[in-house]
Amino acid sequence: DQQVKQNSPSLSVQEGRISILNCDYTNSMFDYFLWYKKYPAEGPTFLISISSIKDKNEDGRFTVFLNKSAKHLSLHIVPSQPGDSAVYFCAALNQAGTALIFGKGTTLSVSS
Amino acid sequence: NAGVMQNPRHLVRRRGQEARLRCSPMKGHSHVYWYRQLPEEGLKFMVYLQKENIIDESGMPKERFSAEFPKEGPSILRIQQVVRGDSAAYFCASSPDKNSPLHFGNGTRLTVT
């Protein structure tokens, strides 16, 4: 039973446009969420996080939005760049605070 | 400042052999986590350790798998009597404290033949 779901396996975007990656979760007790980016043959790299006391967090070109009532979060990248092409994982911190629960990832391709 | 170091990068074992995966956390990090990624899947939590202590091993298979993080030296994930289903990428991550984002190593790709 997947607690964190990324329903779009892939997304293609043109350079300069906005990329929107979506993530849904099932456990309303989750209160801390993170996005990681992963290139082939490398480990995931932390991008941005958000606590449930906020509905938005911004860091440069990356913004994460959290809709607690819908149990949904999204990552916006604007403007998208070819170097952003990677697999993006959404993760939620479990209630014990000891483990991240990851979605299956969305592969983003940004074309120039 | 070196990142999380994992070795070997690639490991091939025959069914029934043992696999030992090593992880050196970032300098100053005393929290270590192991995750496994099967093909076409996300990362699955296995175990969370602090120096000499296992904090959460709820993701570890009940048999054949063990992990340690001794006072000196790297963290070790040990898989005894490997089977083909153990083939996966194993990632180690570390953090300076429980509340900080995890820093991941580049993983060990285990192939069981």
PDB file of C-alpha atoms in Angstrom:
ATOM      1  CA  ASP A   1       0.000   0.000   0.000  1.00  0.00           C
ATOM      2  CA  GLN A   2       1.699   3.148  -1.236  1.00  0.00           C
ATOM      3  CA  GLN A   3       1.530   6.020   1.223  1.00  0.00           C
ATOM      4  CA  VAL A   4       3.255   8.504  -1.107  1.00  0.00           C
ATOM      5  CA  LYS A   5       2.214   8.492  -4.735  1.00  0.00           C
ATOM      6  CA  GLN A   6       3.651  10.184  -7.777  1.00  0.00           C
ATOM      7  CA  ASN A   7       1.155   9.305 -10.467  1.00  0.00           C
ATOM      8  CA  SER A   8       3.047  10.729 -13.426  1.00  0.00           C
ATOM      9  CA  PRO A   9       6.065   8.561 -14.302  1.00  0.00           C
ATOM     10  CA  SER A  10       7.369  11.199 -16.707  1.00  0.00           C
ATOM     11  CA  LEU A  11       7.046  14.845 -17.713  1.00  0.00           C
ATOM     12  CA  SER A  12       8.463  16.694 -20.718  1.00  0.00           C
ATOM     13  CA  VAL A  13       8.869  20.460 -20.693  1.00  0.00           C
ATOM     14  CA  GLN A  14      10.549  23.026 -22.918  1.00  0.00           C
ATOM     15  CA  GLU A  15      13.411  25.097 -21.604  1.00  0.00           C
ATOM     16  CA  GLY A  16      12.214  28.308 -19.977  1.00  0.00           C
ATOM     17  CA  ARG A  17       8.725  26.995 -19.205  1.00  0.00           C
ATOM     18  CA  ILE A  18       7.357  25.886 -15.861  1.00  0.00           C
ATOM     19  CA  SER A  19       7.657  22.285 -14.665  1.00  0.00           C
ATOM     20  CA  ILE A  20       5.031  21.096 -12.189  1.00  0.00           C
ATOM     21  CA  LEU A  21       5.577  17.791 -10.437  1.00  0.00           C
ATOM     22  CA  ASN A  22       2.786  16.372  -8.314  1.00  0.00           C
ATOM     23  CA  CYS A  23       2.661  14.154  -5.266  1.00  0.00           C
ATOM     24  CA  ASP A  24      -0.210  12.751  -3.183  1.00  0.00           C
ATOM     25  CA  TYR A  25      -0.095  11.125   0.219  1.00  0.00           C
ATOM     26  CA  THR A  26      -2.574   9.071   2.188  1.00  0.00           C
ATOM     27  CA  ASN A  27      -1.632   9.588   5.833  1.00  0.00           C
ATOM     28  CA  SER A  28      -3.001  12.852   7.228  1.00  0.00           C
ATOM     29  CA  MET A  29      -0.550  12.590  10.145  1.00  0.00           C
ATOM     30  CA  PHE A  30       2.446  13.265   7.883  1.00  0.00           C
ATOM     31  CA  ASP A  31       3.722  16.751   8.660  1.00  0.00           C
ATOM     32  CA  TYR A  32       7.037  17.142   6.867  1.00  0.00           C
ATOM     33  CA  PHE A  33       7.728  16.652   3.183  1.00  0.00           C
ATOM     34  CA  LEU A  34      10.818  16.774   1.009  1.00  0.00           C
ATOM     35  CA  TRP A  35      11.750  16.695  -2.661  1.00  0.00           C
ATOM     36  CA  TYR A  36      14.893  14.980  -3.890  1.00  0.00           C
ATOM     37  CA  LYS A  37      16.454  15.019  -7.335  1.00  0.00           C
ATOM     38  CA  LYS A  38      18.386  12.072  -8.730  1.00  0.00           C
ATOM     39  CA  TYR A  39      20.692  11.742 -11.716  1.00  0.00           C
ATOM     40  CA  PRO A  40      21.544   8.279 -13.119  1.00  0.00           C
ATOM     41  CA  ALA A  41      24.236   6.401 -11.174  1.00  0.00           C
ATOM     42  CA  GLU A  42      24.144   8.983  -8.369  1.00  0.00           C
ATOM     43  CA  GLY A  43      22.390   9.219  -5.050  1.00  0.00           C
ATOM     44  CA  PRO A  44      19.387  11.490  -4.471  1.00  0.00           C
ATOM     45  CA  THR A  45      20.150  15.138  -3.704  1.00  0.00           C
ATOM     46  CA  PHE A  46      17.983  17.172  -1.353  1.00  0.00           C
ATOM     47  CA  LEU A  47      16.145  20.021  -3.089  1.00  0.00           C
ATOM     48  CA  ILE A  48      13.552  21.598  -0.860  1.00  0.00           C
ATOM     49  CA  SER A  49      11.261  20.762   2.047  1.00  0.00           C
ATOM     50  CA  ILE A  50       8.051  21.981   3.610  1.00  0.00           C
ATOM     51  CA  SER A  51       6.481  21.627   7.015  1.00  0.00           C
ATOM     52  CA  SER A  52       2.722  21.269   7.429  1.00  0.00           C
ATOM     53  CA  ILE A  53       2.547  24.608   9.249  1.00  0.00           C
ATOM     54  CA  LYS A  54       3.258  26.250   5.878  1.00  0.00           C
ATOM     55  CA  ASP A  55       1.527  26.008   2.525  1.00  0.00           C
ATOM     56  CA  LYS A  56       4.434  27.268   0.432  1.00  0.00           C
ATOM     57  CA  ASN A  57       8.207  27.273   0.534  1.00  0.00           C
ATOM     58  CA  GLU A  58      10.428  28.889  -2.048  1.00  0.00           C
ATOM     59  CA  ASP A  59      14.116  28.531  -2.845  1.00  0.00           C
ATOM     60  CA  GLY A  60      15.312  30.190  -6.022  1.00  0.00           C
ATOM     61  CA  ARG A  61      13.682  28.557  -9.027  1.00  0.00           C
ATOM     62  CA  PHE A  62      12.056  25.876  -6.854  1.00  0.00           C
ATOM     63  CA  THR A  63       8.770  26.295  -4.987  1.00  0.00           C
ATOM     64  CA  VAL A  64       6.877  23.613  -3.120  1.00  0.00           C
ATOM     65  CA  PHE A  65       3.158  23.981  -2.408  1.00  0.00           C
ATOM     66  CA  LEU A  66       1.289  21.957   0.188  1.00  0.00           C
ATOM     67  CA  ASN A  67      -2.480  21.460   0.254  1.00  0.00           C
ATOM     68  CA  LYS A  68      -3.169  19.608   3.499  1.00  0.00           C
ATOM     69  CA  SER A  69      -6.900  19.190   2.963  1.00  0.00           C
ATOM     70  CA  ALA A  70      -6.263  17.499  -0.384  1.00  0.00           C
ATOM     71  CA  LYS A  71      -3.185  15.672   0.911  1.00  0.00           C
ATOM     72  CA  HIS A  72      -1.329  16.942  -2.115  1.00  0.00           C
ATOM     73  CA  LEU A  73       1.944  18.704  -2.747  1.00  0.00           C
ATOM     74  CA  SER A  74       3.599  19.980  -5.874  1.00  0.00           C
ATOM     75  CA  LEU A  75       7.023  21.145  -6.911  1.00  0.00           C
ATOM     76  CA  HIS A  76       7.252  24.033  -9.348  1.00  0.00           C
ATOM     77  CA  ILE A  77      10.444  24.733 -11.259  1.00  0.00           C
ATOM     78  CA  VAL A  78      10.560  28.004 -13.158  1.00  0.00           C
ATOM     79  CA  PRO A  79      12.201  28.606 -15.498  1.00  0.00           C
ATOM     80  CA  SER A  80      13.083  25.023 -16.334  1.00  0.00           C
ATOM     81  CA  GLN A  81      16.596  24.329 -17.586  1.00  0.00           C
ATOM     82  CA  PRO A  82      18.051  21.309 -19.427  1.00  0.00           C
ATOM     83  CA  GLY A  83      20.189  20.559 -16.344  1.00  0.00           C
ATOM     84  CA  ASP A  84      16.980  19.995 -14.398  1.00  0.00           C
ATOM     85  CA  SER A  85      16.423  16.780 -16.366  1.00  0.00           C
ATOM     86  CA  ALA A  86      16.468  14.067 -13.696  1.00  0.00           C
ATOM     87  CA  VAL A  87      14.196  11.856 -11.601  1.00  0.00           C
ATOM     88  CA  TYR A  88      12.355  13.758  -8.884  1.00  0.00           C
ATOM     89  CA  PHE A  89      11.249  11.969  -5.717  1.00  0.00           C
ATOM     90  CA  CYS A  90       8.672  13.207  -3.270  1.00  0.00           C
ATOM     91  CA  ALA A  91       9.097  11.963   0.308  1.00  0.00           C
ATOM     92  CA  ALA A  92       7.219  12.218   3.584  1.00  0.00           C
ATOM     93  CA  LEU A  93       8.734  11.848   7.032  1.00  0.00           C
ATOM     94  CA  ASN A  94       7.081   9.029   8.962  1.00  0.00           C
ATOM     95  CA  GLN A  95       5.289   9.763  12.227  1.00  0.00           C
ATOM     96  CA  ALA A  96       8.171   8.461  14.323  1.00  0.00           C
ATOM     97  CA  GLY A  97      10.500  10.881  12.555  1.00  0.00           C
ATOM     98  CA  THR A  98      12.905   8.063  11.750  1.00  0.00           C
ATOM     99  CA  ALA A  99      12.383   7.326   8.070  1.00  0.00           C
ATOM    100  CA  LEU A 100      11.444   8.919   4.770  1.00  0.00           C
ATOM    101  CA  ILE A 101       8.682   7.328   2.713  1.00  0.00           C
ATOM    102  CA  PHE A 102       9.396   7.899  -0.949  1.00  0.00           C
ATOM    103  CA  GLY A 103       7.194   7.975  -4.011  1.00  0.00           C
ATOM    104  CA  LYS A 104       8.266   6.105  -7.136  1.00  0.00           C
ATOM    105  CA  GLY A 105       9.567   9.239  -8.803  1.00  0.00           C
ATOM    106  CA  THR A 106       8.819  11.341 -11.872  1.00  0.00           C
ATOM    107  CA  THR A 107      11.341  11.593 -14.686  1.00  0.00           C
ATOM    108  CA  LEU A 108      11.566  15.196 -15.895  1.00  0.00           C
ATOM    109  CA  SER A 109      12.983  15.924 -19.348  1.00  0.00           C
ATOM    110  CA  VAL A 110      13.678  19.541 -20.233  1.00  0.00           C
ATOM    111  CA  SER A 111      14.399  20.137 -23.902  1.00  0.00           C
ATOM    112  CA  SER A 112      16.294  23.131 -25.260  1.00  0.00           C
TER     113      SER A 112
ATOM    114  CA  ASN B   1      34.161  18.170   2.790  1.00  0.00           C
ATOM    115  CA  ALA B   2      33.692  14.711   1.358  1.00  0.00           C
ATOM    116  CA  GLY B   3      30.153  13.498   0.922  1.00  0.00           C
ATOM    117  CA  VAL B   4      28.735  10.165   1.993  1.00  0.00           C
ATOM    118  CA  MET B   5      31.089   7.474   0.705  1.00  0.00           C
ATOM    119  CA  GLN B   6      29.820   4.053  -0.222  1.00  0.00           C
ATOM    120  CA  ASN B   7      31.851   1.102  -1.386  1.00  0.00           C
ATOM    121  CA  PRO B   8      31.977  -0.873  -3.433  1.00  0.00           C
ATOM    122  CA  ARG B   9      30.012   0.880  -6.193  1.00  0.00           C
ATOM    123  CA  HIS B  10      29.232  -2.441  -7.816  1.00  0.00           C
ATOM    124  CA  LEU B  11      29.141  -5.848  -6.170  1.00  0.00           C
ATOM    125  CA  VAL B  12      28.436  -9.178  -7.825  1.00  0.00           C
ATOM    126  CA  ARG B  13      27.653 -12.195  -5.688  1.00  0.00           C
ATOM    127  CA  ARG B  14      26.461 -15.704  -6.447  1.00  0.00           C
ATOM    128  CA  ARG B  15      23.375 -17.052  -4.734  1.00  0.00           C
ATOM    129  CA  GLY B  16      24.225 -18.181  -1.212  1.00  0.00           C
ATOM    130  CA  GLN B  17      27.226 -15.893  -0.749  1.00  0.00           C
ATOM    131  CA  GLU B  18      27.459 -12.971   1.648  1.00  0.00           C
ATOM    132  CA  ALA B  19      27.390  -9.318   0.646  1.00  0.00           C
ATOM    133  CA  ARG B  20      28.940  -6.577   2.790  1.00  0.00           C
ATOM    134  CA  LEU B  21      28.179  -2.967   1.888  1.00  0.00           C
ATOM    135  CA  ARG B  22      30.088  -0.130   3.522  1.00  0.00           C
ATOM    136  CA  CYS B  23      29.113   3.449   4.212  1.00  0.00           C
ATOM    137  CA  SER B  24      31.173   6.286   5.642  1.00  0.00           C
ATOM    138  CA  PRO B  25      28.925   9.201   6.625  1.00  0.00           C
ATOM    139  CA  MET B  26      29.785  12.817   6.075  1.00  0.00           C
ATOM    140  CA  LYS B  27      32.151  14.311   8.619  1.00  0.00           C
ATOM    141  CA  GLY B  28      30.241  15.343  11.706  1.00  0.00           C
ATOM    142  CA  HIS B  29      27.219  13.171  10.901  1.00  0.00           C
ATOM    143  CA  SER B  30      26.306  10.590  13.504  1.00  0.00           C
ATOM    144  CA  HIS B  31      22.974   9.447  12.020  1.00  0.00           C
ATOM    145  CA  VAL B  32      23.087   6.829   9.263  1.00  0.00           C
ATOM    146  CA  TYR B  33      20.251   5.395   7.190  1.00  0.00           C
ATOM    147  CA  TRP B  34      20.094   2.580   4.653  1.00  0.00           C
ATOM    148  CA  TYR B  35      17.601   2.525   1.775  1.00  0.00           C
ATOM    149  CA  ARG B  36      17.076   0.045  -1.039  1.00  0.00           C
ATOM    150  CA  GLN B  37      15.829   0.801  -4.541  1.00  0.00           C
ATOM    151  CA  LEU B  38      14.442  -1.974  -6.698  1.00  0.00           C
ATOM    152  CA  PRO B  39      14.080  -1.401 -10.470  1.00  0.00           C
ATOM    153  CA  GLU B  40      11.256   1.024 -11.345  1.00  0.00           C
ATOM    154  CA  GLU B  41      10.586   1.642  -7.651  1.00  0.00           C
ATOM    155  CA  GLY B  42      11.216   4.417  -5.189  1.00  0.00           C
ATOM    156  CA  LEU B  43      13.645   4.132  -2.322  1.00  0.00           C
ATOM    157  CA  LYS B  44      12.483   1.934   0.550  1.00  0.00           C
ATOM    158  CA  PHE B  45      13.684   2.570   4.090  1.00  0.00           C
ATOM    159  CA  MET B  46      15.583  -0.284   5.704  1.00  0.00           C
ATOM    160  CA  VAL B  47      17.278   0.857   8.905  1.00  0.00           C
ATOM    161  CA  TYR B  48      18.306   3.938  10.912  1.00  0.00           C
ATOM    162  CA  LEU B  49      21.372   3.824  13.138  1.00  0.00           C
ATOM    163  CA  GLN B  50      23.321   6.081  15.413  1.00  0.00           C
ATOM    164  CA  LYS B  51      26.751   5.219  16.708  1.00  0.00           C
ATOM    165  CA  GLU B  52      26.563   1.697  18.172  1.00  0.00           C
ATOM    166  CA  ASN B  53      22.759   1.798  18.266  1.00  0.00           C
ATOM    167  CA  ILE B  54      19.969   0.671  15.970  1.00  0.00           C
ATOM    168  CA  ILE B  55      17.175   3.232  16.280  1.00  0.00           C
ATOM    169  CA  ASP B  56      14.650   1.887  13.770  1.00  0.00           C
ATOM    170  CA  GLU B  57      14.980  -1.348  11.809  1.00  0.00           C
ATOM    171  CA  SER B  58      11.340  -1.660  10.788  1.00  0.00           C
ATOM    172  CA  GLY B  59      12.273  -1.842   7.084  1.00  0.00           C
ATOM    173  CA  MET B  60      14.798  -4.631   7.413  1.00  0.00           C
ATOM    174  CA  PRO B  61      13.811  -8.118   6.238  1.00  0.00           C
ATOM    175  CA  LYS B  62      13.561 -10.386   9.271  1.00  0.00           C
ATOM    176  CA  GLU B  63      16.172 -12.847   8.088  1.00  0.00           C
ATOM    177  CA  ARG B  64      19.597 -12.625   6.453  1.00  0.00           C
ATOM    178  CA  PHE B  65      19.935  -8.836   6.764  1.00  0.00           C
ATOM    179  CA  SER B  66      21.823  -6.991   9.499  1.00  0.00           C
ATOM    180  CA  ALA B  67      23.334  -3.560   9.964  1.00  0.00           C
ATOM    181  CA  GLU B  68      25.799  -1.981  12.318  1.00  0.00           C
ATOM    182  CA  PHE B  69      27.411   1.389  12.900  1.00  0.00           C
ATOM    183  CA  PRO B  70      30.333   0.827  15.254  1.00  0.00           C
ATOM    184  CA  LYS B  71      32.026   3.453  17.366  1.00  0.00           C
ATOM    185  CA  GLU B  72      34.946   3.457  14.938  1.00  0.00           C
ATOM    186  CA  GLY B  73      34.721   2.805  11.227  1.00  0.00           C
ATOM    187  CA  PRO B  74      31.996   2.755   8.611  1.00  0.00           C
ATOM    188  CA  SER B  75      28.457   1.492   8.835  1.00  0.00           C
ATOM    189  CA  ILE B  76      28.043  -1.986   7.375  1.00  0.00           C
ATOM    190  CA  LEU B  77      24.966  -3.516   5.783  1.00  0.00           C
ATOM    191  CA  ARG B  78      25.394  -7.286   5.677  1.00  0.00           C
ATOM    192  CA  ILE B  79      23.288  -9.656   3.612  1.00  0.00           C
ATOM    193  CA  GLN B  80      23.835 -13.352   4.232  1.00  0.00           C
ATOM    194  CA  GLN B  81      22.992 -16.116   1.754  1.00  0.00           C
ATOM    195  CA  VAL B  82      21.989 -13.681  -0.965  1.00  0.00           C
ATOM    196  CA  VAL B  83      19.156 -14.524  -3.361  1.00  0.00           C
ATOM    197  CA  ARG B  84      18.332 -13.043  -6.780  1.00  0.00           C
ATOM    198  CA  GLY B  85      15.628 -10.864  -5.232  1.00  0.00           C
ATOM    199  CA  ASP B  86      18.306  -9.016  -3.247  1.00  0.00           C
ATOM    200  CA  SER B  87      19.613  -7.485  -6.494  1.00  0.00           C
ATOM    201  CA  ALA B  88      19.055  -3.754  -6.106  1.00  0.00           C
ATOM    202  CA  ALA B  89      20.748  -0.422  -5.505  1.00  0.00           C
ATOM    203  CA  TYR B  90      21.492   0.132  -1.831  1.00  0.00           C
ATOM    204  CA  PHE B  91      21.833   3.741  -0.721  1.00  0.00           C
ATOM    205  CA  CYS B  92      23.275   5.027   2.499  1.00  0.00           C
ATOM    206  CA  ALA B  93      22.436   8.467   3.838  1.00  0.00           C
ATOM    207  CA  SER B  94      23.641  10.500   6.790  1.00  0.00           C
ATOM    208  CA  SER B  95      22.612  13.571   8.728  1.00  0.00           C
ATOM    209  CA  PRO B  96      24.073  15.567  11.614  1.00  0.00           C
ATOM    210  CA  ASP B  97      20.868  15.220  13.611  1.00  0.00           C
ATOM    211  CA  LYS B  98      17.430  13.699  13.360  1.00  0.00           C
ATOM    212  CA  ASN B  99      15.798  16.871  11.999  1.00  0.00           C
ATOM    213  CA  SER B 100      18.152  17.670   9.119  1.00  0.00           C
ATOM    214  CA  PRO B 101      17.665  16.530   5.506  1.00  0.00           C
ATOM    215  CA  LEU B 102      19.516  13.394   4.541  1.00  0.00           C
ATOM    216  CA  HIS B 103      22.642  13.423   2.398  1.00  0.00           C
ATOM    217  CA  PHE B 104      22.856  10.331   0.210  1.00  0.00           C
ATOM    218  CA  GLY B 105      25.822   8.436  -1.129  1.00  0.00           C
ATOM    219  CA  ASN B 106      25.973   7.234  -4.728  1.00  0.00           C
ATOM    220  CA  GLY B 107      24.883   3.756  -3.781  1.00  0.00           C
ATOM    221  CA  THR B 108      26.109   0.192  -4.165  1.00  0.00           C
ATOM    222  CA  ARG B 109      24.612  -1.780  -7.027  1.00  0.00           C
ATOM    223  CA  LEU B 110      24.308  -5.397  -5.898  1.00  0.00           C
ATOM    224  CA  THR B 111      23.820  -8.053  -8.549  1.00  0.00           C
ATOM    225  CA  VAL B 112      23.124 -11.630  -7.498  1.00  0.00           C
ATOM    226  CA  THR B 113      23.789 -14.231 -10.188  1.00  0.00           C
TER     227      THR B 113
END
